[in-house]
Amino acid sequence: MSEEIKWYEKSGAEGDVVISSRIRLARNLRSLPFPEHLNDAGKQRVLELVQKEAMGANSLFANRFTWIPMTSLSKTAAVSMVERHLVSPEFISRPQGRALLLSKEEEIAVMVNGQDHLRLQVMKKGLSLKEAWKEANHLDDVFNERLSFAFDDRLGYLTQSPADLGTGLRASLVLHLPALEEGGIINRTIENLSKLGLSLRGVSFGEREEAVGSLYRLSNQVTLGLSEEEAITNLSGIAMQLIRQERGAREKLIARIEVQDMVARSLGILRTARILSAGECMKLLSNVRLGVYTGMISGIPLEQLNRLSVLAQPATLRLPSLHEESSGEEPDIMRARIFREALED
């Protein structure tokens, strides 16, 4: 990771609830079978075609992107990419014949030869689905012009999974919902949203399956029969309802003395602890976020909390390019030190 400011080090619209927006498009080349049916030579052909169009002398993207063969990455670097939600756990499980096209600010990541030939992903801070879609659509058009994607007039874009047929679009938001979670409303909300063709599920990091920190991903599940604009508008509308519900529930939650105590203790632990596990750290960060949002805690910008939530992850913590690792500290000790230094009173 370079010194370029990453998208997750910022805070955007409705940033007290919405951490990030993501648009992902599944695309396949018209001239070749799906990746699951490609031999090594076929996968290499896909890599050569995409790399040529993305990084060649006449490319519009060469100065903005880095081409990363997945076989060139250490296990730590690959898992860190999962923690930063740049790639899926499945994508790093079989690195041979796969590559990642990554923008310097990490807003755009294109997985090559995963479940589909291309998975184009655009990430933005806060509630920015329309902005993310505009950029993803432009990227899609440029690649389609040069590579020619598989498309059927009746079925739409052809994909390995039937669930992605049609637009091939998955739009999602990461939401911080501690008050709805604490109030026991979240399970009923998940059930109601599923009836509307939407999914709300806890966010996990890296190879861990458990969700922590009251973070949830809201996403569309229907890609056939709706236009991209309709899917994004629907998702944004539901998100605004959840935002209003969460804010209302926070006012009641933070009025309770035991919750105020929990928030204050959480900040105290992060400022003084000598050992911090990733799971504990995310729970404490969630409590501090609640304190910042409700005005109980001042002087800590949301951008700092966003950055620290990424630094807290086990593999990302061990990336030597992020910070000096010369002290030889154990990860939980290093994590505690980083948080003490970042949150000094």
Tab-separated table of N, CA and C in Angstrom, residues 33-196:
chain	number	residue	atom	x	y	z
A	33	PRO	N	-15.038	-19.655	-22.936
A	33	PRO	CA	-15.896	-20.276	-21.909
A	33	PRO	C	-15.697	-19.589	-20.558
A	34	PHE	N	-16.653	-19.837	-19.640
A	34	PHE	CA	-16.509	-19.312	-18.285
A	34	PHE	C	-15.224	-19.847	-17.650
A	35	PRO	N	-14.657	-19.123	-16.668
A	35	PRO	CA	-13.387	-19.547	-16.061
A	35	PRO	C	-13.376	-20.992	-15.557
A	36	GLU	N	-14.487	-21.484	-15.020
A	36	GLU	CA	-14.530	-22.851	-14.502
A	36	GLU	C	-14.265	-23.888	-15.594
A	37	HIS	N	-14.467	-23.504	-16.846
A	37	HIS	CA	-14.295	-24.431	-17.957
A	37	HIS	C	-13.051	-24.118	-18.788
A	38	LEU	N	-12.198	-23.249	-18.274
A	38	LEU	CA	-10.968	-22.897	-18.971
A	38	LEU	C	-9.795	-23.714	-18.445
A	39	ASN	N	-8.923	-24.144	-19.361
A	39	ASN	CA	-7.663	-24.753	-18.923
A	39	ASN	C	-6.656	-23.652	-18.647
A	40	ASP	N	-5.457	-24.021	-18.258
A	40	ASP	CA	-4.442	-23.024	-17.908
A	40	ASP	C	-4.150	-22.078	-19.065
A	41	ALA	N	-4.110	-22.627	-20.283
A	41	ALA	CA	-3.827	-21.780	-21.453
A	41	ALA	C	-4.965	-20.783	-21.685
A	42	GLY	N	-6.198	-21.222	-21.462
A	42	GLY	CA	-7.339	-20.328	-21.627
A	42	GLY	C	-7.336	-19.202	-20.613
A	43	LYS	N	-7.021	-19.541	-19.358
A	43	LYS	CA	-6.949	-18.506	-18.326
A	43	LYS	C	-5.833	-17.512	-18.636
A	44	GLN	N	-4.714	-18.023	-19.132
A	44	GLN	CA	-3.612	-17.137	-19.487
A	44	GLN	C	-4.020	-16.198	-20.616
A	45	ARG	N	-4.834	-16.699	-21.556
A	45	ARG	CA	-5.318	-15.868	-22.652
A	45	ARG	C	-6.171	-14.718	-22.122
A	46	VAL	N	-7.046	-15.012	-21.161
A	46	VAL	CA	-7.871	-13.962	-20.554
A	46	VAL	C	-6.984	-12.913	-19.874
A	47	LEU	N	-5.995	-13.398	-19.104
A	47	LEU	CA	-5.093	-12.470	-18.419
A	47	LEU	C	-4.386	-11.557	-19.412
A	48	GLU	N	-3.915	-12.126	-20.516
A	48	GLU	CA	-3.188	-11.333	-21.508
A	48	GLU	C	-4.095	-10.285	-22.158
A	49	LEU	N	-5.330	-10.679	-22.467
A	49	LEU	CA	-6.259	-9.746	-23.099
A	49	LEU	C	-6.591	-8.580	-22.165
A	50	VAL	N	-6.899	-8.890	-20.912
A	50	VAL	CA	-7.284	-7.840	-19.964
A	50	VAL	C	-6.086	-6.948	-19.640
A	51	GLN	N	-4.933	-7.553	-19.425
A	51	GLN	CA	-3.752	-6.747	-19.107
A	51	GLN	C	-3.386	-5.816	-20.255
A	52	LYS	N	-3.504	-6.294	-21.465
A	52	LYS	CA	-3.186	-5.469	-22.629
A	52	LYS	C	-4.098	-4.255	-22.704
A	53	GLU	N	-5.400	-4.476	-22.504
A	53	GLU	CA	-6.348	-3.371	-22.605
A	53	GLU	C	-6.263	-2.422	-21.408
A	54	ALA	N	-5.906	-2.953	-20.228
A	54	ALA	CA	-5.864	-2.122	-19.023
A	54	ALA	C	-4.538	-1.396	-18.854
A	55	MET	N	-3.447	-2.052	-19.231
A	55	MET	CA	-2.126	-1.523	-18.912
A	55	MET	C	-1.269	-1.230	-20.137
A	56	GLY	N	-1.807	-1.424	-21.354
A	56	GLY	CA	-1.039	-1.187	-22.568
A	56	GLY	C	-0.749	0.285	-22.803
A	57	ALA	N	0.062	0.535	-23.799
A	57	ALA	CA	0.508	1.910	-24.079
A	57	ALA	C	-0.654	2.837	-24.410
A	58	ASN	N	-1.714	2.300	-25.014
A	58	ASN	CA	-2.855	3.136	-25.405
A	58	ASN	C	-3.994	3.098	-24.389
A	59	SER	N	-3.750	2.499	-23.245
A	59	SER	CA	-4.808	2.338	-22.257
A	59	SER	C	-5.129	3.655	-21.554
A	60	LEU	N	-6.420	3.808	-21.212
A	60	LEU	CA	-6.851	4.971	-20.441
A	60	LEU	C	-6.564	4.797	-18.951
A	61	PHE	N	-6.199	3.565	-18.550
A	61	PHE	CA	-6.107	3.252	-17.132
A	61	PHE	C	-4.684	3.056	-16.623
A	62	ALA	N	-3.713	2.966	-17.514
A	62	ALA	CA	-2.375	2.519	-17.124
A	62	ALA	C	-1.774	3.327	-15.975
A	63	ASN	N	-1.996	4.639	-15.957
A	63	ASN	CA	-1.399	5.481	-14.915
A	63	ASN	C	-2.141	5.405	-13.594
A	64	ARG	N	-3.341	4.849	-13.613
A	64	ARG	CA	-4.161	4.821	-12.408
A	64	ARG	C	-4.141	3.463	-11.707
A	65	PHE	N	-3.819	2.419	-12.470
A	65	PHE	CA	-3.954	1.067	-11.947
A	65	PHE	C	-2.627	0.338	-11.801
A	66	THR	N	-2.649	-0.670	-10.944
A	66	THR	CA	-1.540	-1.607	-10.802
A	66	THR	C	-2.050	-2.993	-11.167
A	67	TRP	N	-1.249	-3.736	-11.934
A	67	TRP	CA	-1.601	-5.108	-12.321
A	67	TRP	C	-0.907	-6.061	-11.349
A	68	ILE	N	-1.706	-6.879	-10.647
A	68	ILE	CA	-1.163	-7.729	-9.590
A	68	ILE	C	-1.498	-9.196	-9.845
A	69	PRO	N	-0.551	-10.002	-10.349
A	69	PRO	CA	-0.791	-11.447	-10.435
A	69	PRO	C	-0.963	-12.005	-9.025
A	70	MET	N	-1.992	-12.784	-8.800
A	70	MET	CA	-2.269	-13.257	-7.445
A	70	MET	C	-1.173	-14.192	-6.940
A	71	THR	N	-0.474	-14.862	-7.852
A	71	THR	CA	0.627	-15.738	-7.440
A	71	THR	C	1.825	-14.957	-6.917
A	72	SER	N	1.858	-13.637	-7.148
A	72	SER	CA	2.985	-12.824	-6.682
A	72	SER	C	2.829	-12.379	-5.240
A	73	LEU	N	1.654	-12.617	-4.656
A	73	LEU	CA	1.363	-12.122	-3.313
A	73	LEU	C	1.674	-13.166	-2.248
A	74	SER	N	2.152	-12.696	-1.111
A	74	SER	CA	2.290	-13.561	0.050
A	74	SER	C	0.894	-13.862	0.604
A	75	LYS	N	0.802	-14.866	1.452
A	75	LYS	CA	-0.475	-15.205	2.077
A	75	LYS	C	-1.000	-14.010	2.874
A	76	THR	N	-0.125	-13.311	3.594
A	76	THR	CA	-0.535	-12.154	4.393
A	76	THR	C	-1.115	-11.050	3.520
A	77	ALA	N	-0.446	-10.743	2.407
A	77	ALA	CA	-0.909	-9.677	1.518
A	77	ALA	C	-2.244	-10.035	0.880
A	78	ALA	N	-2.420	-11.312	0.528
A	78	ALA	CA	-3.674	-11.744	-0.091
A	78	ALA	C	-4.832	-11.654	0.899
A	79	VAL	N	-4.612	-12.125	2.133
A	79	VAL	CA	-5.681	-12.067	3.144
A	79	VAL	C	-6.006	-10.613	3.481
A	80	SER	N	-5.003	-9.753	3.490
A	80	SER	CA	-5.264	-8.331	3.746
A	80	SER	C	-6.193	-7.750	2.696
A	81	MET	N	-6.068	-8.210	1.447
A	81	MET	CA	-6.971	-7.728	0.404
A	81	MET	C	-8.409	-8.149	0.679
A	82	VAL	N	-8.584	-9.331	1.255
A	82	VAL	CA	-9.924	-9.767	1.643
A	82	VAL	C	-10.430	-8.887	2.784
A	83	GLU	N	-9.567	-8.604	3.741
A	83	GLU	CA	-9.947	-7.752	4.876
A	83	GLU	C	-10.362	-6.362	4.422
A	84	ARG	N	-9.733	-5.872	3.368
A	84	ARG	CA	-10.069	-4.547	2.831
A	84	ARG	C	-11.196	-4.624	1.804
A	85	HIS	N	-11.781	-5.828	1.650
A	85	HIS	CA	-12.928	-6.060	0.769
A	85	HIS	C	-12.614	-5.735	-0.693
A	86	LEU	N	-11.360	-5.982	-1.077
A	86	LEU	CA	-10.959	-5.798	-2.471
A	86	LEU	C	-11.223	-7.053	-3.288
A	87	VAL	N	-11.117	-8.206	-2.658
A	87	VAL	CA	-11.347	-9.490	-3.322
A	87	VAL	C	-12.131	-10.392	-2.368
A	88	SER	N	-12.620	-11.497	-2.891
A	88	SER	CA	-13.362	-12.458	-2.073
A	88	SER	C	-12.414	-13.509	-1.510
A	89	PRO	N	-12.786	-14.172	-0.413
A	89	PRO	CA	-11.956	-15.270	0.109
A	89	PRO	C	-11.741	-16.355	-0.929
A	90	GLU	N	-12.759	-16.655	-1.740
A	90	GLU	CA	-12.612	-17.681	-2.767
A	90	GLU	C	-11.564	-17.294	-3.796
A	91	PHE	N	-11.478	-15.998	-4.100
A	91	PHE	CA	-10.552	-15.540	-5.138
A	91	PHE	C	-9.099	-15.802	-4.754
A	92	ILE	N	-8.769	-15.671	-3.475
A	92	ILE	CA	-7.381	-15.894	-3.066
A	92	ILE	C	-7.091	-17.363	-2.774
A	93	SER	N	-8.129	-18.202	-2.742
A	93	SER	CA	-7.927	-19.619	-2.420
A	93	SER	C	-7.276	-20.376	-3.568
A	94	ARG	N	-7.434	-19.856	-4.792
A	94	ARG	CA	-6.828	-20.489	-5.973
A	94	ARG	C	-6.150	-19.401	-6.813
A	95	PRO	N	-4.978	-18.973	-6.417
A	95	PRO	CA	-4.342	-17.825	-7.074
A	95	PRO	C	-3.839	-18.082	-8.498
A	96	GLN	N	-3.600	-19.339	-8.848
A	96	GLN	CA	-3.048	-19.644	-10.168
A	96	GLN	C	-3.998	-19.188	-11.275
A	97	GLY	N	-3.472	-18.434	-12.236
A	97	GLY	CA	-4.274	-17.988	-13.368
A	97	GLY	C	-5.197	-16.825	-13.052
A	98	ARG	N	-4.982	-16.172	-11.907
A	98	ARG	CA	-5.821	-15.046	-11.515
A	98	ARG	C	-4.987	-13.792	-11.301
A	99	ALA	N	-5.605	-12.634	-11.480
A	99	ALA	CA	-4.917	-11.357	-11.265
A	99	ALA	C	-5.917	-10.317	-10.784
A	100	LEU	N	-5.378	-9.249	-10.230
A	100	LEU	CA	-6.197	-8.140	-9.746
A	100	LEU	C	-5.713	-6.858	-10.383
A	101	LEU	N	-6.648	-6.086	-10.893
A	101	LEU	CA	-6.366	-4.740	-11.398
A	101	LEU	C	-6.846	-3.780	-10.323
A	102	LEU	N	-5.915	-3.037	-9.709
A	102	LEU	CA	-6.244	-2.238	-8.523
A	102	LEU	C	-5.836	-0.787	-8.713
A	103	SER	N	-6.772	0.130	-8.447
A	103	SER	CA	-6.450	1.552	-8.528
A	103	SER	C	-5.652	1.972	-7.305
A	104	LYS	N	-4.920	3.048	-7.423
A	104	LYS	CA	-4.001	3.463	-6.368
A	104	LYS	C	-4.716	3.825	-5.072
A	105	GLU	N	-5.917	4.393	-5.171
A	105	GLU	CA	-6.658	4.754	-3.970
A	105	GLU	C	-7.548	3.601	-3.507
A	106	GLU	N	-7.488	2.466	-4.220
A	106	GLU	CA	-8.218	1.233	-3.904
A	106	GLU	C	-9.726	1.387	-4.036
A	107	GLU	N	-10.165	2.396	-4.781
A	107	GLU	CA	-11.601	2.546	-5.040
A	107	GLU	C	-12.073	1.540	-6.084
A	108	ILE	N	-11.202	1.178	-7.014
A	108	ILE	CA	-11.574	0.266	-8.086
A	108	ILE	C	-10.711	-0.987	-8.011
A	109	ALA	N	-11.369	-2.138	-8.032
A	109	ALA	CA	-10.676	-3.420	-8.048
A	109	ALA	C	-11.363	-4.316	-9.069
A	110	VAL	N	-10.583	-4.889	-9.974
A	110	VAL	CA	-11.131	-5.781	-10.996
A	110	VAL	C	-10.504	-7.154	-10.816
A	111	MET	N	-11.314	-8.121	-10.380
A	111	MET	CA	-10.843	-9.495	-10.239
A	111	MET	C	-10.919	-10.182	-11.596
A	112	VAL	N	-9.825	-10.802	-12.003
A	112	VAL	CA	-9.754	-11.461	-13.303
A	112	VAL	C	-9.638	-12.974	-13.109
A	113	ASN	N	-10.532	-13.711	-13.788
A	113	ASN	CA	-10.565	-15.182	-13.740
A	113	ASN	C	-11.010	-15.732	-12.386
A	114	GLY	N	-11.915	-15.030	-11.733
A	114	GLY	CA	-12.551	-15.583	-10.536
A	114	GLY	C	-13.752	-16.416	-10.974
A	115	GLN	N	-14.891	-16.178	-10.376
A	115	GLN	CA	-16.099	-16.891	-10.803
A	115	GLN	C	-16.468	-16.513	-12.226
A	116	ASP	N	-16.199	-15.253	-12.589
A	116	ASP	CA	-16.399	-14.774	-13.956
A	116	ASP	C	-15.065	-14.249	-14.478
A	117	HIS	N	-14.993	-14.002	-15.789
A	117	HIS	CA	-13.748	-13.470	-16.342
A	117	HIS	C	-13.361	-12.164	-15.665
A	118	LEU	N	-14.363	-11.309	-15.439
A	118	LEU	CA	-14.117	-10.028	-14.777
A	118	LEU	C	-15.172	-9.784	-13.712
A	119	ARG	N	-14.743	-9.307	-12.559
A	119	ARG	CA	-15.634	-8.744	-11.551
A	119	ARG	C	-15.150	-7.318	-11.319
A	120	LEU	N	-15.883	-6.356	-11.867
A	120	LEU	CA	-15.509	-4.949	-11.748
A	120	LEU	C	-16.168	-4.376	-10.503
A	121	GLN	N	-15.368	-3.831	-9.619
A	121	GLN	CA	-15.871	-3.323	-8.345
A	121	GLN	C	-15.424	-1.885	-8.130
A	122	VAL	N	-16.376	-1.037	-7.754
A	122	VAL	CA	-16.075	0.358	-7.399
A	122	VAL	C	-16.559	0.601	-5.981
A	123	MET	N	-15.675	1.080	-5.117
A	123	MET	CA	-15.989	1.384	-3.722
A	123	MET	C	-15.922	2.891	-3.513
A	124	LYS	N	-16.876	3.421	-2.746
A	124	LYS	CA	-16.894	4.840	-2.407
A	124	LYS	C	-17.226	5.010	-0.935
A	125	LYS	N	-16.816	6.130	-0.385
A	125	LYS	CA	-17.108	6.438	1.014
A	125	LYS	C	-18.565	6.850	1.165
A	126	GLY	N	-19.161	6.547	2.322
A	126	GLY	CA	-20.505	6.999	2.628
A	126	GLY	C	-21.556	6.494	1.648
A	127	LEU	N	-22.699	7.181	1.611
A	127	LEU	CA	-23.784	6.825	0.706
A	127	LEU	C	-23.502	7.455	-0.652
A	128	SER	N	-22.892	6.674	-1.531
A	128	SER	CA	-22.448	7.199	-2.829
A	128	SER	C	-22.726	6.191	-3.940
A	129	LEU	N	-23.876	5.525	-3.882
A	129	LEU	CA	-24.164	4.488	-4.870
A	129	LEU	C	-24.228	5.043	-6.293
A	130	LYS	N	-24.849	6.201	-6.460
A	130	LYS	CA	-24.978	6.770	-7.797
A	130	LYS	C	-23.616	7.144	-8.371
A	131	GLU	N	-22.750	7.696	-7.533
A	131	GLU	CA	-21.402	8.045	-7.984
A	131	GLU	C	-20.604	6.794	-8.330
A	132	ALA	N	-20.733	5.760	-7.495
A	132	ALA	CA	-20.024	4.506	-7.753
A	132	ALA	C	-20.530	3.861	-9.043
A	133	TRP	N	-21.850	3.898	-9.271
A	133	TRP	CA	-22.419	3.336	-10.487
A	133	TRP	C	-21.936	4.091	-11.724
A	134	LYS	N	-21.872	5.409	-11.648
A	134	LYS	CA	-21.401	6.203	-12.787
A	134	LYS	C	-19.991	5.786	-13.186
A	135	GLU	N	-19.125	5.599	-12.198
A	135	GLU	CA	-17.742	5.211	-12.489
A	135	GLU	C	-17.669	3.771	-12.987
A	136	ALA	N	-18.449	2.879	-12.354
A	136	ALA	CA	-18.448	1.477	-12.781
A	136	ALA	C	-18.994	1.341	-14.204
A	137	ASN	N	-20.017	2.111	-14.521
A	137	ASN	CA	-20.618	2.058	-15.846
A	137	ASN	C	-19.638	2.522	-16.916
A	138	HIS	N	-18.884	3.569	-16.605
A	138	HIS	CA	-17.868	4.052	-17.546
A	138	HIS	C	-16.795	2.993	-17.767
A	139	LEU	N	-16.330	2.388	-16.688
A	139	LEU	CA	-15.312	1.341	-16.781
A	139	LEU	C	-15.851	0.165	-17.593
A	140	ASP	N	-17.092	-0.198	-17.357
A	140	ASP	CA	-17.743	-1.292	-18.071
A	140	ASP	C	-17.793	-1.004	-19.573
A	141	ASP	N	-18.171	0.214	-19.924
A	141	ASP	CA	-18.273	0.586	-21.342
A	141	ASP	C	-16.923	0.508	-22.043
A	142	VAL	N	-15.891	0.991	-21.375
A	142	VAL	CA	-14.554	0.991	-21.974
A	142	VAL	C	-14.064	-0.434	-22.198
A	143	PHE	N	-14.226	-1.287	-21.187
A	143	PHE	CA	-13.783	-2.671	-21.325
A	143	PHE	C	-14.620	-3.417	-22.380
A	144	ASN	N	-15.918	-3.157	-22.400
A	144	ASN	CA	-16.789	-3.850	-23.355
A	144	ASN	C	-16.420	-3.495	-24.785
A	145	GLU	N	-16.065	-2.238	-24.999
A	145	GLU	CA	-15.675	-1.788	-26.334
A	145	GLU	C	-14.429	-2.524	-26.828
A	146	ARG	N	-13.542	-2.839	-25.919
A	146	ARG	CA	-12.276	-3.458	-26.296
A	146	ARG	C	-12.286	-4.989	-26.208
A	147	LEU	N	-13.119	-5.533	-25.287
A	147	LEU	CA	-13.081	-6.978	-25.043
A	147	LEU	C	-14.338	-7.706	-25.505
A	148	SER	N	-15.454	-7.010	-25.658
A	148	SER	CA	-16.733	-7.574	-26.097
A	148	SER	C	-17.275	-8.604	-25.112
A	149	PHE	N	-18.175	-8.156	-24.244
A	149	PHE	CA	-18.744	-9.019	-23.214
A	149	PHE	C	-19.887	-9.877	-23.769
A	150	ALA	N	-20.078	-11.043	-23.141
A	150	ALA	CA	-21.143	-11.965	-23.521
A	150	ALA	C	-22.486	-11.399	-23.086
A	151	PHE	N	-23.395	-11.225	-24.042
A	151	PHE	CA	-24.693	-10.601	-23.759
A	151	PHE	C	-25.771	-11.271	-24.594
A	152	ASP	N	-26.925	-11.496	-23.994
A	152	ASP	CA	-28.070	-12.081	-24.676
A	152	ASP	C	-29.245	-11.104	-24.576
A	153	ASP	N	-29.951	-10.900	-25.686
A	153	ASP	CA	-31.046	-9.923	-25.707
A	153	ASP	C	-32.139	-10.253	-24.703
A	154	ARG	N	-32.332	-11.535	-24.388
A	154	ARG	CA	-33.388	-11.939	-23.458
A	154	ARG	C	-32.882	-12.049	-22.027
A	155	LEU	N	-31.677	-12.602	-21.848
A	155	LEU	CA	-31.150	-12.874	-20.510
A	155	LEU	C	-30.245	-11.775	-19.966
A	156	GLY	N	-29.773	-10.882	-20.837
A	156	GLY	CA	-28.852	-9.842	-20.392
A	156	GLY	C	-27.419	-10.347	-20.396
A	157	TYR	N	-26.606	-9.869	-19.487
A	157	TYR	CA	-25.208	-10.301	-19.410
A	157	TYR	C	-25.142	-11.742	-18.924
A	158	LEU	N	-24.351	-12.553	-19.600
A	158	LEU	CA	-24.232	-13.970	-19.275
A	158	LEU	C	-23.150	-14.168	-18.228
A	159	THR	N	-23.493	-14.904	-17.182
A	159	THR	CA	-22.593	-15.078	-16.040
A	159	THR	C	-22.541	-16.537	-15.626
A	160	GLN	N	-21.473	-16.899	-14.903
A	160	GLN	CA	-21.319	-18.271	-14.424
A	160	GLN	C	-22.487	-18.665	-13.522
A	161	SER	N	-22.881	-17.779	-12.603
A	161	SER	CA	-23.993	-18.056	-11.698
A	161	SER	C	-25.297	-17.507	-12.272
A	162	PRO	N	-26.350	-18.337	-12.353
A	162	PRO	CA	-27.643	-17.838	-12.830
A	162	PRO	C	-28.174	-16.677	-11.991
A	163	ALA	N	-27.761	-16.602	-10.733
A	163	ALA	CA	-28.229	-15.531	-9.849
A	163	ALA	C	-27.749	-14.157	-10.299
A	164	ASP	N	-26.705	-14.120	-11.136
A	164	ASP	CA	-26.153	-12.846	-11.594
A	164	ASP	C	-26.607	-12.468	-13.004
A	165	LEU	N	-27.411	-13.334	-13.641
A	165	LEU	CA	-27.884	-13.042	-14.993
A	165	LEU	C	-28.678	-11.741	-15.028
A	166	GLY	N	-28.642	-11.081	-16.159
A	166	GLY	CA	-29.375	-9.820	-16.319
A	166	GLY	C	-28.404	-8.662	-16.328
A	167	THR	N	-28.502	-7.843	-15.318
A	167	THR	CA	-27.575	-6.706	-15.223
A	167	THR	C	-26.189	-7.139	-14.765
A	168	GLY	N	-26.115	-8.282	-14.045
A	168	GLY	CA	-24.835	-8.690	-13.458
A	168	GLY	C	-24.397	-7.759	-12.350
A	169	LEU	N	-25.319	-6.939	-11.851
A	169	LEU	CA	-24.971	-5.908	-10.872
A	169	LEU	C	-25.323	-6.324	-9.453
A	170	ARG	N	-24.366	-6.124	-8.551
A	170	ARG	CA	-24.610	-6.221	-7.113
A	170	ARG	C	-24.242	-4.875	-6.500
A	171	ALA	N	-25.237	-4.204	-5.961
A	171	ALA	CA	-25.010	-2.934	-5.275
A	171	ALA	C	-25.129	-3.179	-3.784
A	172	SER	N	-24.239	-2.593	-3.006
A	172	SER	CA	-24.293	-2.838	-1.562
A	172	SER	C	-23.770	-1.653	-0.774
A	173	LEU	N	-24.193	-1.612	0.484
A	173	LEU	CA	-23.764	-0.585	1.432
A	173	LEU	C	-23.338	-1.268	2.718
A	174	VAL	N	-22.262	-0.794	3.326
A	174	VAL	CA	-21.895	-1.257	4.664
A	174	VAL	C	-22.421	-0.235	5.660
A	175	LEU	N	-23.266	-0.709	6.588
A	175	LEU	CA	-23.936	0.154	7.555
A	175	LEU	C	-23.495	-0.185	8.971
A	176	HIS	N	-23.361	0.847	9.798
A	176	HIS	CA	-23.085	0.636	11.220
A	176	HIS	C	-24.401	0.786	11.967
A	177	LEU	N	-24.907	-0.330	12.535
A	177	LEU	CA	-26.243	-0.354	13.119
A	177	LEU	C	-26.227	-0.849	14.571
A	178	PRO	N	-25.471	-0.217	15.446
A	178	PRO	CA	-25.399	-0.700	16.830
A	178	PRO	C	-26.710	-0.569	17.586
A	179	ALA	N	-27.467	0.486	17.323
A	179	ALA	CA	-28.709	0.701	18.075
A	179	ALA	C	-29.795	-0.287	17.655
A	180	LEU	N	-29.919	-0.539	16.353
A	180	LEU	CA	-30.893	-1.524	15.890
A	180	LEU	C	-30.506	-2.919	16.359
A	181	GLU	N	-29.223	-3.179	16.430
A	181	GLU	CA	-28.749	-4.467	16.914
A	181	GLU	C	-29.041	-4.623	18.407
A	182	GLU	N	-28.727	-3.602	19.180
A	182	GLU	CA	-28.938	-3.640	20.622
A	182	GLU	C	-30.421	-3.745	20.955
A	183	GLY	N	-31.263	-3.112	20.158
A	183	GLY	CA	-32.697	-3.125	20.431
A	183	GLY	C	-33.393	-4.391	19.972
A	184	GLY	N	-32.642	-5.313	19.356
A	184	GLY	CA	-33.227	-6.569	18.911
A	184	GLY	C	-34.082	-6.446	17.667
A	185	ILE	N	-33.955	-5.324	16.965
A	185	ILE	CA	-34.779	-5.079	15.777
A	185	ILE	C	-34.153	-5.697	14.530
A	186	ILE	N	-32.880	-5.975	14.588
A	186	ILE	CA	-32.132	-6.328	13.380
A	186	ILE	C	-32.632	-7.614	12.736
A	187	ASN	N	-32.969	-8.630	13.524
A	187	ASN	CA	-33.407	-9.904	12.944
A	187	ASN	C	-34.727	-9.757	12.183
A	188	ARG	N	-35.650	-8.988	12.746
A	188	ARG	CA	-36.922	-8.749	12.066
A	188	ARG	C	-36.694	-7.948	10.782
A	189	THR	N	-35.752	-7.015	10.842
A	189	THR	CA	-35.427	-6.214	9.657
A	189	THR	C	-34.860	-7.088	8.555
A	190	ILE	N	-33.975	-7.998	8.912
A	190	ILE	CA	-33.376	-8.911	7.940
A	190	ILE	C	-34.466	-9.738	7.246
A	191	GLU	N	-35.410	-10.236	8.030
A	191	GLU	CA	-36.496	-11.053	7.481
A	191	GLU	C	-37.383	-10.242	6.546
A	192	ASN	N	-37.712	-9.021	6.930
A	192	ASN	CA	-38.567	-8.174	6.098
A	192	ASN	C	-37.883	-7.791	4.787
A	193	LEU	N	-36.586	-7.511	4.857
A	193	LEU	CA	-35.860	-7.109	3.652
A	193	LEU	C	-35.739	-8.255	2.657
A	194	SER	N	-35.629	-9.477	3.160
A	194	SER	CA	-35.502	-10.629	2.260
A	194	SER	C	-36.747	-10.771	1.387
A	195	LYS	N	-37.907	-10.370	1.913
A	195	LYS	CA	-39.148	-10.427	1.133
A	195	LYS	C	-39.156	-9.400	0.008
A	196	LEU	N	-38.296	-8.388	0.112
A	196	LEU	CA	-38.216	-7.331	-0.899
A	196	LEU	C	-37.088	-7.582	-1.893
